[in-house]
Amino acid sequence: MTERVAVYPGSFDPVTRGHEDIVRRALGFVDRVIVAVAHRRTQPKTGMFEIAERVDLIRTVFGDEPRVTATDFNGLLVDFARDNQVHIIIRGLRAVSDFEYEFQMALMNRQLYPEVETIFLAPDEHYSYLSASLVREIAALGGDIAQFVSPHVLEALRRKLSLPS
Ligand code: PNS
């Protein structure tokens, strides 16, 4: 039987418990998930962690899960998917406010690469309000983010922000 592989693309700046939840849900119906960090050039946002640091954090967080790999990609997501023979894109939908942008991307990606399907997953409701940008902001302002990220990511954020551990 052919292996069912999905790509889970995003900024992952940094990877949060919400991302982890989506990956573990995806593993319920695919054999492998490639977590793919988009290069800055391909996104409107500026970031905190370097792309290689984000990939490293994802690898560490999923160190116990051999069915998850992490990498970065430059350029179009559909080109990455085509090059890696991936036909499933996973995206998390936290709230209705995510929907418009996600729906537009899904349809555009399908237009560019008809063999790809986007599957939207709802996170655990405890993570529906969670975003990497809020985690960065709260951490930078001295708030407690321990429940929102894994201990490795927490430590990396503290180092990045020169906060005591
Ligand atoms: O976590 P994010 O920032 O919401 O992820 C957005 C991401 C990286 C999935 C999106 O910007 C993307 O796919 N970028 C790659 C470039 C691309 O393919 N753009 C066309 C999208 S239709």
XYZ file of C-alpha atoms and ligand atoms in Angstrom:
187
model
C 0.000 0.000 0.000
C 1.267 3.485 -0.732
C 2.173 5.613 2.195
C -0.188 8.495 2.976
C 1.888 11.612 3.587
C 0.684 15.090 4.530
C 2.451 18.403 4.668
C 1.633 20.779 7.506
C 2.976 24.165 6.393
C 3.279 27.339 8.404
C 5.492 29.889 10.074
C 5.899 27.996 13.369
C 7.557 30.983 15.028
C 7.704 29.135 17.351
C 5.883 25.792 17.319
C 3.132 25.822 19.987
C 1.015 23.235 21.791
C -1.699 24.118 19.277
C 0.535 23.042 16.367
C 1.496 19.885 18.241
C -2.177 19.074 18.714
C -2.887 19.459 14.983
C 0.057 17.226 14.021
C -1.020 14.491 16.426
C -4.570 14.635 15.101
C -3.289 14.345 11.534
C -1.291 11.267 12.515
C -4.636 9.628 13.221
C -5.327 9.333 9.508
C -2.006 9.754 7.654
C 1.171 7.685 7.902
C 3.564 10.614 7.989
C 3.458 14.363 8.522
C 6.071 16.722 7.125
C 6.020 19.931 9.131
C 7.257 22.515 6.640
C 8.462 25.945 7.743
C 7.973 28.576 5.063
C 10.866 30.929 4.412
C 10.330 34.552 5.323
C 10.378 35.706 1.727
C 7.189 33.753 1.132
C 5.310 35.305 4.046
C 4.239 38.834 4.872
C 5.267 38.543 8.546
C 8.577 39.270 10.224
C 9.710 36.779 12.812
C 11.541 36.062 16.035
C 13.312 32.745 15.346
C 15.507 31.983 12.356
C 14.038 29.392 10.013
C 16.676 26.795 11.017
C 15.874 27.402 14.699
C 12.159 26.839 14.053
C 12.901 23.575 12.250
C 15.188 22.451 15.092
C 12.525 23.210 17.703
C 9.938 21.198 15.749
C 12.383 18.281 15.479
C 13.004 18.401 19.212
C 9.322 18.646 20.091
C 8.519 15.621 17.900
C 11.684 13.723 18.822
C 9.542 10.855 20.138
C 7.469 10.591 16.960
C 9.317 8.993 14.016
C 6.340 9.646 11.739
C 6.932 13.398 11.942
C 9.725 15.136 10.072
C 10.490 18.832 9.852
C 12.013 20.857 7.078
C 11.893 24.319 5.545
C 10.798 25.366 2.093
C 11.331 28.278 -0.193
C 8.820 29.330 -2.801
C 5.359 27.965 -3.363
C 3.847 25.378 -1.074
C 2.395 23.539 -4.057
C 5.873 23.208 -5.572
C 7.124 21.716 -2.313
C 4.158 19.333 -2.274
C 4.677 18.315 -5.910
C 8.433 17.807 -5.447
C 7.764 15.557 -2.449
C 4.796 13.717 -3.964
C 2.512 14.972 -1.228
C -1.199 15.289 -1.953
C -2.525 16.383 1.415
C -2.087 19.784 3.043
C -3.054 20.054 6.703
C -4.124 23.344 8.224
C -5.592 24.096 11.631
C -8.748 26.186 11.835
C -9.061 27.865 15.200
C -11.994 30.148 14.608
C -14.311 31.464 11.934
C -11.931 34.402 11.539
C -9.310 31.999 10.132
C -11.697 30.641 7.569
C -11.671 33.259 4.816
C -7.886 33.318 4.410
C -7.608 29.542 4.730
C -10.388 28.871 2.244
C -8.814 31.249 -0.263
C -5.410 29.572 0.125
C -6.914 26.094 -0.184
C -8.725 26.963 -3.410
C -5.695 28.748 -4.845
C -3.417 25.831 -3.981
C -5.840 23.434 -5.630
C -5.980 25.660 -8.707
C -2.163 25.591 -8.905
C -1.908 21.870 -8.152
C -5.184 20.000 -8.734
C -3.833 16.778 -7.181
C -3.620 18.375 -3.740
C -6.385 18.495 -1.110
C -6.377 20.733 1.940
C -7.759 19.199 5.113
C -8.742 21.555 7.915
C -8.496 20.283 11.454
C -10.100 21.798 14.532
C -7.697 21.974 17.473
C -8.560 20.962 20.996
C -10.749 23.805 22.282
C -8.075 24.671 24.854
C -5.890 25.833 21.977
C -8.516 27.643 19.918
C -7.294 31.033 21.178
C -3.606 30.195 20.909
C -1.281 31.691 18.308
C 2.484 31.894 17.976
C 2.293 35.674 17.683
C 0.462 35.959 21.036
C 2.980 33.582 22.612
C 5.843 35.791 21.370
C 4.154 38.939 22.610
C 3.284 37.554 26.054
C 6.782 36.094 26.471
C 8.410 39.377 25.451
C 6.311 41.225 28.038
C 7.270 38.825 30.820
C 4.047 36.770 30.906
C 3.911 33.063 31.682
C 3.623 30.975 28.534
C 4.647 27.596 30.007
C 1.259 26.039 29.264
C 1.301 27.101 25.613
C 4.621 25.649 24.419
C 6.772 22.616 25.159
C 9.621 23.012 27.697
C 12.232 23.142 24.880
C 10.411 25.987 23.176
C 9.963 27.778 26.498
C 13.707 27.599 27.096
C 14.441 28.792 23.557
C 12.100 31.759 24.007
C 13.763 32.674 27.298
C 17.191 32.522 25.660
C 16.030 34.559 22.676
C 14.547 37.222 24.961
C 17.475 37.046 27.428
C 15.071 36.154 30.245
C 16.151 34.131 33.302
C 15.217 30.425 33.135
O 1.365 29.840 9.774
P 1.028 30.750 8.650
O 1.934 31.947 8.672
O -0.429 31.133 8.632
O 1.328 29.951 7.300
C 1.090 30.528 6.040
C 1.781 29.666 4.957
C 3.245 29.536 5.221
C 1.126 28.291 4.954
C 1.534 30.349 3.596
O 1.962 31.686 3.677
C 2.259 29.627 2.468
O 1.802 28.595 2.021
N 3.404 30.203 2.021
C 4.187 29.619 0.965
C 4.077 30.461 -0.314
C 2.829 30.090 -1.098
O 2.641 28.983 -1.524
N 1.967 31.120 -1.272
C 0.718 30.957 -1.997
C -0.392 30.482 -1.080
S -1.918 30.237 -1.930
